[in-house]
XYZ file of C-alpha atoms in Angstrom:
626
model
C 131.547 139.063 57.256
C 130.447 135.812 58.200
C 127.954 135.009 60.812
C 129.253 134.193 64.288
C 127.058 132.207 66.309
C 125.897 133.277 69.759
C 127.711 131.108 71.735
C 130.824 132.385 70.607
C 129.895 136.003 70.407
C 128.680 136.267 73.796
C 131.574 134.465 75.786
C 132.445 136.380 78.260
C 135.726 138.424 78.219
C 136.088 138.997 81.968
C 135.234 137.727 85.321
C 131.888 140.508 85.549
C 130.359 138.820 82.412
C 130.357 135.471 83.975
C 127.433 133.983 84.637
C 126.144 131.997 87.460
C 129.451 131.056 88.804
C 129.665 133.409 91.593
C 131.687 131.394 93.792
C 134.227 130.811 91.492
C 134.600 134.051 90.191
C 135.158 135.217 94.059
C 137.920 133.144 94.895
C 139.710 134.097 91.530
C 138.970 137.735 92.195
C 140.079 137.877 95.490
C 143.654 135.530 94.421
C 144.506 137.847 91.651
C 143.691 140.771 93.785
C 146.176 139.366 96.689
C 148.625 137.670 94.225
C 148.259 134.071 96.145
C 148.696 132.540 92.886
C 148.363 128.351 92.617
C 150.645 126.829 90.108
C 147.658 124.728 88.734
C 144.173 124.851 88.600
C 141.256 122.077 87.855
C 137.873 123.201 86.284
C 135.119 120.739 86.893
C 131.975 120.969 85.738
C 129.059 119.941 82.984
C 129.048 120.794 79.340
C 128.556 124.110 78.523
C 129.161 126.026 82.138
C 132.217 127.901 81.388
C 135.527 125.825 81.726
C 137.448 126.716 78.938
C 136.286 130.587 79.328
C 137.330 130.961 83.035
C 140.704 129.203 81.736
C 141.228 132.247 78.811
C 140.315 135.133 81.726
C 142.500 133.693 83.639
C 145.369 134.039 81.073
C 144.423 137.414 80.545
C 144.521 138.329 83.805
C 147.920 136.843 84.208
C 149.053 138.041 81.008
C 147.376 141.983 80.775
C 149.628 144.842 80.228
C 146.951 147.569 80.801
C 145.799 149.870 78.236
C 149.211 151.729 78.376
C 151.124 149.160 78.713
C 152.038 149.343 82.296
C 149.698 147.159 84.198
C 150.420 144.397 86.070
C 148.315 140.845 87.275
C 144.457 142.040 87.363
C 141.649 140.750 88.337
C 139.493 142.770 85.758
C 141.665 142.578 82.275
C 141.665 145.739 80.152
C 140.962 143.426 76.828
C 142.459 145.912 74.801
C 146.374 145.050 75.815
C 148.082 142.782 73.157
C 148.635 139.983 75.250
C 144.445 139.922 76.075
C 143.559 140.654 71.858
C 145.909 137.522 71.212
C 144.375 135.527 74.122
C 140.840 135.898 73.061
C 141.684 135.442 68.922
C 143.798 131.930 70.033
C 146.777 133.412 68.522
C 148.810 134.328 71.935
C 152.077 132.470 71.654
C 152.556 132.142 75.402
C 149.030 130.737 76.209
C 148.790 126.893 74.799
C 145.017 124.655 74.669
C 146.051 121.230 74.405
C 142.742 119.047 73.386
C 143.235 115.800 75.647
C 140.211 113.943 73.264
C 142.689 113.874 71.050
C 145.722 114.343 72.262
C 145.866 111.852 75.018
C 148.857 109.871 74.670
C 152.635 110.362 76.524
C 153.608 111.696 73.483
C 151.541 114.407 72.803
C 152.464 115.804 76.816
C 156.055 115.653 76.639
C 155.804 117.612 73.803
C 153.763 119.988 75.557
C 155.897 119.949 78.541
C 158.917 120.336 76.375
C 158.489 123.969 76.302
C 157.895 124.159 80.212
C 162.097 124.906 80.239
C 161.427 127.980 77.781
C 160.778 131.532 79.540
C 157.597 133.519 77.917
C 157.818 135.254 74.558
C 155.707 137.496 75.173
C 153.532 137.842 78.395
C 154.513 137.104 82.054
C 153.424 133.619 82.519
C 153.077 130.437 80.530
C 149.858 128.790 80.491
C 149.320 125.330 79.592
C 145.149 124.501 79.175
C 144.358 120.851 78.903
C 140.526 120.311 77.985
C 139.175 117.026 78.776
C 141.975 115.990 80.848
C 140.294 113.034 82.167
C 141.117 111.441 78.727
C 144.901 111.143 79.122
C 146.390 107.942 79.431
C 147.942 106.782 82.435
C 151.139 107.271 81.028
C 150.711 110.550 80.208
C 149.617 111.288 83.686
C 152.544 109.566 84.931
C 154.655 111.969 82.950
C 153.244 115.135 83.674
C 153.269 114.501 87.632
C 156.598 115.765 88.290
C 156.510 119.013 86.437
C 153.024 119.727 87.793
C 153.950 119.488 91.315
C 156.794 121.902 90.574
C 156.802 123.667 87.736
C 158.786 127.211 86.750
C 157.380 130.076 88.832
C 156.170 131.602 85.431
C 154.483 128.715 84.506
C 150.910 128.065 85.058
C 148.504 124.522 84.304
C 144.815 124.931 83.715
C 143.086 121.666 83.444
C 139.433 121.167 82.823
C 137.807 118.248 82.797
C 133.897 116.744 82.706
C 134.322 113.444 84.791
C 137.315 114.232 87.845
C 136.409 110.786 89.064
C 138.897 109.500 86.026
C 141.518 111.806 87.287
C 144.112 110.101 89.540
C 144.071 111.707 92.816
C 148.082 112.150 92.273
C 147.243 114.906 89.682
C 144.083 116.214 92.337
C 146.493 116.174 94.941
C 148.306 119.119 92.931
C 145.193 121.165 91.892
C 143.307 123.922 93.163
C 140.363 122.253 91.814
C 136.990 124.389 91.625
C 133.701 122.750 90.324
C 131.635 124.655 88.283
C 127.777 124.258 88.488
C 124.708 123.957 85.999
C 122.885 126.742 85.823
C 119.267 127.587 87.425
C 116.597 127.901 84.255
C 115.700 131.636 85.308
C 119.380 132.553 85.277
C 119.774 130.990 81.572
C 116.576 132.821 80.802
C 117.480 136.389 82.624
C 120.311 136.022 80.209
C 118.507 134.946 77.033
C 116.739 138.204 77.704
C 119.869 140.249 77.622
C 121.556 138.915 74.910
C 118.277 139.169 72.831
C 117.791 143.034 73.580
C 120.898 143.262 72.466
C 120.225 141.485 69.090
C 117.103 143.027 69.132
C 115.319 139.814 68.836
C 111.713 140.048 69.795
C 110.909 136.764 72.510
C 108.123 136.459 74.694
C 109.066 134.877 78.212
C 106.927 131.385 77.859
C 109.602 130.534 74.950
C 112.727 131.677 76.689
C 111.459 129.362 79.966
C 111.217 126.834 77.248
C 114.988 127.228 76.006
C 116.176 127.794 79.353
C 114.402 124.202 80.870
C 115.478 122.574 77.231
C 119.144 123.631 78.185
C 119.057 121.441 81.697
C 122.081 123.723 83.273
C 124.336 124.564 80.035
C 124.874 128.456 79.169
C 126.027 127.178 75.780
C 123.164 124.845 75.036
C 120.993 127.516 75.532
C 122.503 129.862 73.322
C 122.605 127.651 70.536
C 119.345 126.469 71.249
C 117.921 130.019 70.926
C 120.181 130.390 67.300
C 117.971 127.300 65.928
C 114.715 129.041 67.107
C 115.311 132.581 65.662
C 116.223 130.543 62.195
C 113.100 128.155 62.894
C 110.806 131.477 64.163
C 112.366 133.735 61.222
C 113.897 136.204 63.414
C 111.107 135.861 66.355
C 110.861 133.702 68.981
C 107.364 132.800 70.585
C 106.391 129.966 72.316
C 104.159 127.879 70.056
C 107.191 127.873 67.310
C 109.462 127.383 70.210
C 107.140 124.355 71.103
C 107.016 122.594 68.453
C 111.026 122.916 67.507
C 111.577 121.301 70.965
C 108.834 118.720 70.939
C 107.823 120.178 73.873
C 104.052 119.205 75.549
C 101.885 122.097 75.824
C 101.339 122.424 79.237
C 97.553 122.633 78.884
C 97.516 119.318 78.236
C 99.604 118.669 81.596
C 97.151 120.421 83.443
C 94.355 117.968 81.793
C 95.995 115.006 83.154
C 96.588 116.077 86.436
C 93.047 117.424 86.704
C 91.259 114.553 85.425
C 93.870 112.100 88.063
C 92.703 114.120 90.899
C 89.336 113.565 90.033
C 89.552 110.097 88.604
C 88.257 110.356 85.723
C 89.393 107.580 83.615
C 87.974 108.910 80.390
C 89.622 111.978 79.971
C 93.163 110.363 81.201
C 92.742 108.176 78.191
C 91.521 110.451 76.181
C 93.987 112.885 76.804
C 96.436 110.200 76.227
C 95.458 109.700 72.415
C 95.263 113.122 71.699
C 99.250 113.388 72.464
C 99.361 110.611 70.310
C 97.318 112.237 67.424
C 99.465 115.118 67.769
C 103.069 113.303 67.957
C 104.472 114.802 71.296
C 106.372 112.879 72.873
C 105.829 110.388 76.232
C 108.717 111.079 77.774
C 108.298 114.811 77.328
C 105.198 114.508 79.128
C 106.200 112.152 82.376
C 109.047 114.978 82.123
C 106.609 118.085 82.312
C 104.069 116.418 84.794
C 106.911 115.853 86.943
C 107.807 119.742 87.071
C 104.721 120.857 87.949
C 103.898 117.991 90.750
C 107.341 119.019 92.260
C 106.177 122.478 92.468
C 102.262 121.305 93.735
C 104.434 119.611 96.597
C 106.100 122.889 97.197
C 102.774 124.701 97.580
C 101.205 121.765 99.635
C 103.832 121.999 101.848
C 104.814 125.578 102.337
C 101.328 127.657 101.219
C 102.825 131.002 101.715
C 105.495 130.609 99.313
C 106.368 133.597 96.819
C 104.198 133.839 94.145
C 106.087 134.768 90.441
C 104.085 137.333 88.716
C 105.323 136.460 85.752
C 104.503 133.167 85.781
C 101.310 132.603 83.889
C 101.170 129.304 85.182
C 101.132 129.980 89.322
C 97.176 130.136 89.935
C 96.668 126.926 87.817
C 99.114 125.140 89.499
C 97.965 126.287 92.822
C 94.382 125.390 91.977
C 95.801 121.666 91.416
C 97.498 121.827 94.519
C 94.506 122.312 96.858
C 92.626 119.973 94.461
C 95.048 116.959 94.875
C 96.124 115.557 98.160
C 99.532 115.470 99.446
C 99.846 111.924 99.227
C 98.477 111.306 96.160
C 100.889 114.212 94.747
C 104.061 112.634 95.811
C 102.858 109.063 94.808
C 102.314 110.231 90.813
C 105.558 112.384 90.927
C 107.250 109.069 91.769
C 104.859 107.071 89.510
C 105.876 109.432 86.886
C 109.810 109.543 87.691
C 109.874 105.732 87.518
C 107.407 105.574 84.556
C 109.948 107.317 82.283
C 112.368 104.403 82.594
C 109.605 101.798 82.159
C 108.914 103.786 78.335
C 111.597 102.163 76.337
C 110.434 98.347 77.769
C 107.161 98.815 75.735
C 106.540 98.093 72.513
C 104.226 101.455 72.165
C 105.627 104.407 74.253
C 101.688 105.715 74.628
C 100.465 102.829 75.752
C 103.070 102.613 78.528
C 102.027 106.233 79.395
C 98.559 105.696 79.333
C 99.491 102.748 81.869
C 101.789 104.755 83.742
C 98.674 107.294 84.042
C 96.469 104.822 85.038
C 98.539 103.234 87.757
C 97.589 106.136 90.033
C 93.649 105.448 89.686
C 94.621 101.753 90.864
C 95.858 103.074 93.643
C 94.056 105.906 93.856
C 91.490 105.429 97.602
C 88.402 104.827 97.048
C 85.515 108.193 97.610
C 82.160 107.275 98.991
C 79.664 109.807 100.065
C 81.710 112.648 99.840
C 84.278 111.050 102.081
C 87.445 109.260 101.753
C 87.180 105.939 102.794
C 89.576 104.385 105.614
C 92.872 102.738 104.280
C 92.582 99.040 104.911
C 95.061 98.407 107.877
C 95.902 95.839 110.171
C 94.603 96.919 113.864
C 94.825 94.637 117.513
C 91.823 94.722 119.828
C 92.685 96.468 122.937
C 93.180 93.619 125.401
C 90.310 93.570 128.015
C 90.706 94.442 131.761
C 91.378 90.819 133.797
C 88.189 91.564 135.837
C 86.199 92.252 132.694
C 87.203 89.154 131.310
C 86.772 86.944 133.997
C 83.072 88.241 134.716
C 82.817 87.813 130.691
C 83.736 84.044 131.201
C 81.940 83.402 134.229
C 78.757 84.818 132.766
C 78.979 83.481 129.652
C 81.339 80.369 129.421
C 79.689 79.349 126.097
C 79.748 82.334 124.013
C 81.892 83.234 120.693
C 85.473 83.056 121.164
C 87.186 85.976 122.168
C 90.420 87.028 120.127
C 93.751 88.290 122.295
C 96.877 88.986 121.429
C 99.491 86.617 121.329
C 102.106 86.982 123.987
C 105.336 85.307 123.233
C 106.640 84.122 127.242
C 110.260 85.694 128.006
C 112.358 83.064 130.270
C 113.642 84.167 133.325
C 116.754 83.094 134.881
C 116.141 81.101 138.421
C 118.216 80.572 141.799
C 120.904 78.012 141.090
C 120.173 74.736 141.482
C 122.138 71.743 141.984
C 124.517 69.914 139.634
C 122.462 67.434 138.796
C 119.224 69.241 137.903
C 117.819 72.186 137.039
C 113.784 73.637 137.555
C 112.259 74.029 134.262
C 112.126 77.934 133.669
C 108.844 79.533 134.620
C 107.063 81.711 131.906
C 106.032 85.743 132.704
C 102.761 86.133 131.344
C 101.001 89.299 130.776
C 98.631 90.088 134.061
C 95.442 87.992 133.810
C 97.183 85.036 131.526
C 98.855 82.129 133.208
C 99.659 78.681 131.859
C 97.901 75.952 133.277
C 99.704 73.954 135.853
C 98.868 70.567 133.742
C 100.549 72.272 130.586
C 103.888 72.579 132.665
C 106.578 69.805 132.256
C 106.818 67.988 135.367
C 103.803 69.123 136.924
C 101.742 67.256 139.343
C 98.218 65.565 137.801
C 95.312 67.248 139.835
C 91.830 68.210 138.535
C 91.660 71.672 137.632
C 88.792 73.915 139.434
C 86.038 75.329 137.427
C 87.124 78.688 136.438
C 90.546 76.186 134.715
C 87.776 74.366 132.984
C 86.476 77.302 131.426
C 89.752 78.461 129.967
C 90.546 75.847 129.018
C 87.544 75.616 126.685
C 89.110 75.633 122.932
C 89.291 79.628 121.223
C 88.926 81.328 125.131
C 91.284 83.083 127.395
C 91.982 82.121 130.870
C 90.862 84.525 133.344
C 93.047 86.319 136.377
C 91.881 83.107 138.667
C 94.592 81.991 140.942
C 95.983 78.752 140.389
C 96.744 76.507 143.114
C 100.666 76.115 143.672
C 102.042 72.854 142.442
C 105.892 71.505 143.161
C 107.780 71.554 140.007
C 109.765 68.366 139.562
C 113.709 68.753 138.731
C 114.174 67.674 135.160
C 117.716 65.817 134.794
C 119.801 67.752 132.601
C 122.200 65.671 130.489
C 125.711 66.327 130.741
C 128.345 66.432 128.126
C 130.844 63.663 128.756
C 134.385 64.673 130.111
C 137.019 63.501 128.410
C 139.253 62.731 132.101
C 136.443 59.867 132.693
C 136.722 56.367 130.765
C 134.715 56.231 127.605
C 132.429 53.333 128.762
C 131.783 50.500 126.230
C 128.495 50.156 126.057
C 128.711 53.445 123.317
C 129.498 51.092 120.254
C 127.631 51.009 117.631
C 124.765 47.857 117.972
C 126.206 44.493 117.010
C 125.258 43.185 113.244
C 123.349 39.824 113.566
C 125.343 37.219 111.644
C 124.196 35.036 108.960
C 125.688 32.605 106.724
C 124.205 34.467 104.042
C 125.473 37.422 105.510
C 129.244 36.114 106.035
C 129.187 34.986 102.391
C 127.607 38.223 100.735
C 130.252 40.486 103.206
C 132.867 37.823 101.662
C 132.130 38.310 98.002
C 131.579 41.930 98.477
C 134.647 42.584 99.870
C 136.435 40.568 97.151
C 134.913 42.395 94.157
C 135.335 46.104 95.684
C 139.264 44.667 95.835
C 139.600 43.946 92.484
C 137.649 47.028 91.340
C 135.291 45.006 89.955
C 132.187 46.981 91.055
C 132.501 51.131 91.613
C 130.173 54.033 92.303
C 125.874 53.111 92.436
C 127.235 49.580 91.953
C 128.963 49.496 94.683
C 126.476 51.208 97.227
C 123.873 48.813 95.624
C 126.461 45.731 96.957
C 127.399 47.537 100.471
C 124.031 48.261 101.479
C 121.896 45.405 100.522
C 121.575 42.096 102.550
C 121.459 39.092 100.868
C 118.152 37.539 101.976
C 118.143 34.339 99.868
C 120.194 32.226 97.170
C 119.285 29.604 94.841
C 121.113 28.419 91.705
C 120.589 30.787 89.693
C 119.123 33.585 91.200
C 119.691 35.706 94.495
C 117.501 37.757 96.313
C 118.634 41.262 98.298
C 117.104 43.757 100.071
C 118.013 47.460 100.249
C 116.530 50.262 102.598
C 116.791 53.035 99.438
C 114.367 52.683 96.583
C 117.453 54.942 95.094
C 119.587 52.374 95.276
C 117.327 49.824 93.455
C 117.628 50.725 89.805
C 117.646 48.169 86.788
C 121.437 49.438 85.398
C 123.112 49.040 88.713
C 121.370 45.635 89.300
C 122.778 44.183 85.764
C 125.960 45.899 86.144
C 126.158 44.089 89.704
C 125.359 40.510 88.388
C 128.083 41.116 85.491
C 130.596 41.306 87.919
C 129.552 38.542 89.977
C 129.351 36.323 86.598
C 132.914 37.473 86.283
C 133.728 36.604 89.295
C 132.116 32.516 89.047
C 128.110 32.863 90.266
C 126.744 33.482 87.146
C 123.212 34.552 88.826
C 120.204 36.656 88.321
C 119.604 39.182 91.025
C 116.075 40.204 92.502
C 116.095 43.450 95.004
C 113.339 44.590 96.932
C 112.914 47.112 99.612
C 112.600 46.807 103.424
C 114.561 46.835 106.643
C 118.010 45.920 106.599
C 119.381 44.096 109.114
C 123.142 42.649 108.015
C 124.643 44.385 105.175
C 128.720 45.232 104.054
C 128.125 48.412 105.010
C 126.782 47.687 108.811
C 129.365 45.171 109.372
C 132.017 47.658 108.271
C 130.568 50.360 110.483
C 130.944 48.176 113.654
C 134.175 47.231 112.985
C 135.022 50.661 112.801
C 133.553 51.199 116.052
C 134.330 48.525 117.662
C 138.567 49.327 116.908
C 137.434 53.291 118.065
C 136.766 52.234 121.656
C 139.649 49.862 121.490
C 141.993 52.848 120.908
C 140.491 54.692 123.003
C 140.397 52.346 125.444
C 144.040 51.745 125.421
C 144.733 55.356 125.734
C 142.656 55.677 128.221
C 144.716 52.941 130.146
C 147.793 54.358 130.043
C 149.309 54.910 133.553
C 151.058 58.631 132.289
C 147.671 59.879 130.533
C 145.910 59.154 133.847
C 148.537 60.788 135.749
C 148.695 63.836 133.044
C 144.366 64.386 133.684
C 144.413 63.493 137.356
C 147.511 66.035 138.588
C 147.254 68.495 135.602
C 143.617 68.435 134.589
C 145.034 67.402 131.186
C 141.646 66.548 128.423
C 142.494 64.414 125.265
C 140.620 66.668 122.304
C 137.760 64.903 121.230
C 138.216 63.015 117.416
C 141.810 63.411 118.666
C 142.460 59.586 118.865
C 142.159 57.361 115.933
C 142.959 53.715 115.853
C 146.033 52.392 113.874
């Protein structure tokens, strides 16, 4: 007979030989027990946990006959009943596993549900398993929606799936979903030891806690994990064979780095370093085991009565590191080491990236001196001085070092109300024993300031808790926004352009080249906002504001066009203050036919009426000349 591998050997048969799925198992029990039967279930859970088997007992306990053929829905399956030998050897006809990897398209599931309309052959319910169901196409979803919201009352849907965030909540909507977890490490390994007294497979328990951390949550992992090392072991399984098939870091050598960190020594953290290198074990394996035992330092440092595992070889080393290390220090390399493990594929050598993921906690490691742990470098405030103290500090010694205060930002507070036209300038809290000057105040009245002023005002020193003499504050004249109901008053247009016959002849030309296109883009900023200063024969002189504007290429291109046009000149810029240009001559225009509009609005007997009876307001921007 051939060899049948201990995953599949040791699947459980019924809900008692699960495994770490206690609250699953429950709520199955106690349904099956009551008959409150869903018509579909969803399995959710990790690789390895138990999906598909808690599917197959759940057939059988749908399905069982009893051992003489009379029983009826169970919760604990006989096994030996036809209907649960044909369930567990894949052959029951009634009971169908559709693989949704590779089976996922609309096909495949009206096929499936094709058979929905047939009664069972041979037990009392159909089931229909879909593994993977996550993988079906939208399609096939769509098709399967109706049927699984009501199907025959002897038909059943099990779906399991890895990722139910791909499911559409349509189908969740219709489950009884239950999520299945990983699996603690000493479960896998209470287990391991089972099933190996059973085989009669000698282990010690440092290489089953080995196989059970290697298996991170998966039953089935571990089982096949532990078939490699009896093969690897021949037949035995201890922990330096178990070691070195996993690639696993020795512990011991853990312990060495976390000794020599909370000492910080250097040396032996590189040291230590190369010797995983000499030996080939892996980086990541050893951020990974560091970070196992700093999580449980943290648990000692922070709960010191915790229970103690006797057989845990490990405990008193780990609990000597935990009084040797400091809290802080023991979080801060658990999180050096959790983020280091992502920084090892960046380097080009993964042990130099752990040696410099090692060393980044003496960096920040504080400094020792004498025995004690020096301060941490923080920012602190002087405690502000008593306003007596300081003003007997100031009076004694006016001329000493400056003394350092804090700075006290001044909160405004509102006043009484004043009158339309004004408003006091609002007066600034300061802390007792710290008032502004009166000259610093707007509007204050000049006056020469008394001694103890003099001495705080001297530059770097603090005024002292001397009363000032009361000064009248003058009213400050607010300005007003304008209101559209009142006349927009000319004097608001823009300032009149100074004209030139150089000026009216350059606006001229100008003007006449930008309407035949002659000039566009920097040419034609270089022409609107330059003044023609002087002309001669064959050369003109302008002025612009921009040295932007004043480029070689724009200057050529501009005397091309005026060739074209007749003045076949060379041009000269320079920069300086521009007084009559295109561009200011076309801006007061603009302005000037503004107020013009405005003013004719403005004018009109019915708007005048409209704001003076109705309070009308013309929008601002609103009026635009034609």
């Amino acid at each position: 007979m051939s060899y049948l591998v201990l995953a599949r050997k040791y699947r459980p048969r019924n809900f008692t030989e699960m495994v770490g799925q206690d609250h699953v198992v429950q709520a199955l029990t106690n349904a099956l027990t009551t008959q409150r039967l869903h018509h579909a279930y969803l399995f959710t859970g990790t690789r390895g946990v138990g999906k598909t088997t808690v599917s197959r007992i759940l057939a059988k306990s749908l399905n069982c006959q009893g051992a003489d053929g009379q029983g009826g829905i169970t919760a604990t399956p006989c096994g030996v009943c036809q209907a649960c030998t044909d369930i567990d050897s894949g052959r029951f006809v009634d009971y169908t596993e559709l693989d949704a990897a590779s089976n996922r398209g609309v096909d495949e599931v009206q096929a499936l549900l094709e058979q929905a309309v047939y009664k069972p052959v041979q037990g009392r319910f159909k089931v229909f398993m879909i593994d993977e169901v996550h993988m079906l196409t939208n399609t096939a979803f769509n098709a399967m929606l109706k049927t699984l919201e009501e199907p025959p009352e002897y038909l059943k849907f099990v779906l399991a799936t890895t990722d139910p965030q791909k499911v559409p909540v349509t189908v969740l909507s219709r489950c009884l979903q239950f999520n299945l977890r990983p699996m603690a490490p000493d479960t896998i390994r209470e287990h391991l030891q089972k099933v190996l007294l059973t085989e009669q497979v000698q282990a010690d328990v440092p290489s089953l806690r080995l196989l059970a951390r290697a298996a991170r949550g998966s039953m089935r992992d571990a089982l096949s994990l532990t078939d490699q090392a009896i093969a690897f072991g021949s037949g035995a399984l201890q922990e330096a064979t178990v070691r070195q098939m996993l690639g696993s870091v020795d512990r011991s050598y853990v312990f060495r780095l976390l000794q020599a960190l909370a000492q910080g020594d250097g040396k032996t953290v590189v040291e230590t370093s190369e010797a995983l290198r000499a030996h080939g074990l892996s980086a990541a394996s050893t951020l990974e085991e560091m970070s196992g035992v700093l999580q449980r330092m943290a648990v000692l440092q922070a709960v010191p009565d915790s229970a103690q595992d006797d057989n845990d070889p490990e405990f008193a080393e780990i609990a000597q590191l935990a009084a040797l290390m400091p809290a802080d220090e023991t979080q801060l390399l658990y999180s050096i080491c959790l983020h280091g493990r992502a920084e090892l594929g960046l380097a080009p050598d993964e042990y130099a990236a752990l040696t410099m993921v090692l060393l980044r906690l003496l960096a920040f490691k504080p400094a020792v001196a004498d025995g004690v742990t020096q301060e941490k470098k923080t920012l602190k405030i002087a405690p502000r001085p008593s306003p007596d103290a300081a003003a007997g500090q100031l009076k004694a010694t006016p001329a000493q070092a400056p003394v350092t205060a804090p700075v006290v930002v001044p909160t405004l507070v509102p006043m009484p109300a004043a009158p339309a036209a004004s408003v006091h300038a609002p007066a600034a809290v300061m802390p007792q024993g710290h008032r502004l000057p009166v000259r610093d105040m707007p509007g204050a009245p000049s006056q020469a300031p008394s001694h103890e002023t003099q001495a705080a005002r001297q530059p770097g020193q603090v005024a002292p808790d001397v009363p000032l003499p009361s000064a009248k504050i003058e009213a400050v004249r607010v300005h007003e926004p304008p209101d559209s109901r009142r006349e927009i008053p000319l004097e608001r247009a823009a300032e009149p352009v100074p004209a030139s016959p150089e000026g009216d002849f350059w606006y001229a030309t100008v003007q006449a080249l930008m309407a035949s296109e002659a000039i566009t883009a920097m040419v034609r900023e270089l022409a609107l906002q330059s003044q023609l200063v002087a002309r001669d024969t064959d050369q003109w002189l302008l002025r612009v504001e921009r040295e932007s504007l004043n480029q070689p290429g724009s200057r050529e291109r501009l005397a091309a066009a005026l060739a074209t046009a007749g003045f076949p000149v060379r041009l000269v810029a320079e920069v300086g203050r521009v007084t009559d240009s295109p561009a200011r001559r076309q801006a007061a225009a603009a302005a000037q036919a503004q107020l013009a509009a405005e003013k004719i609005v403005f004018d009109d007997p019915l708007v005048q009426s409209l704001m003076r009876d109705f309070g009308a307001k013309i929008v601002p921007g609103s009026i635009k000349p034609g």
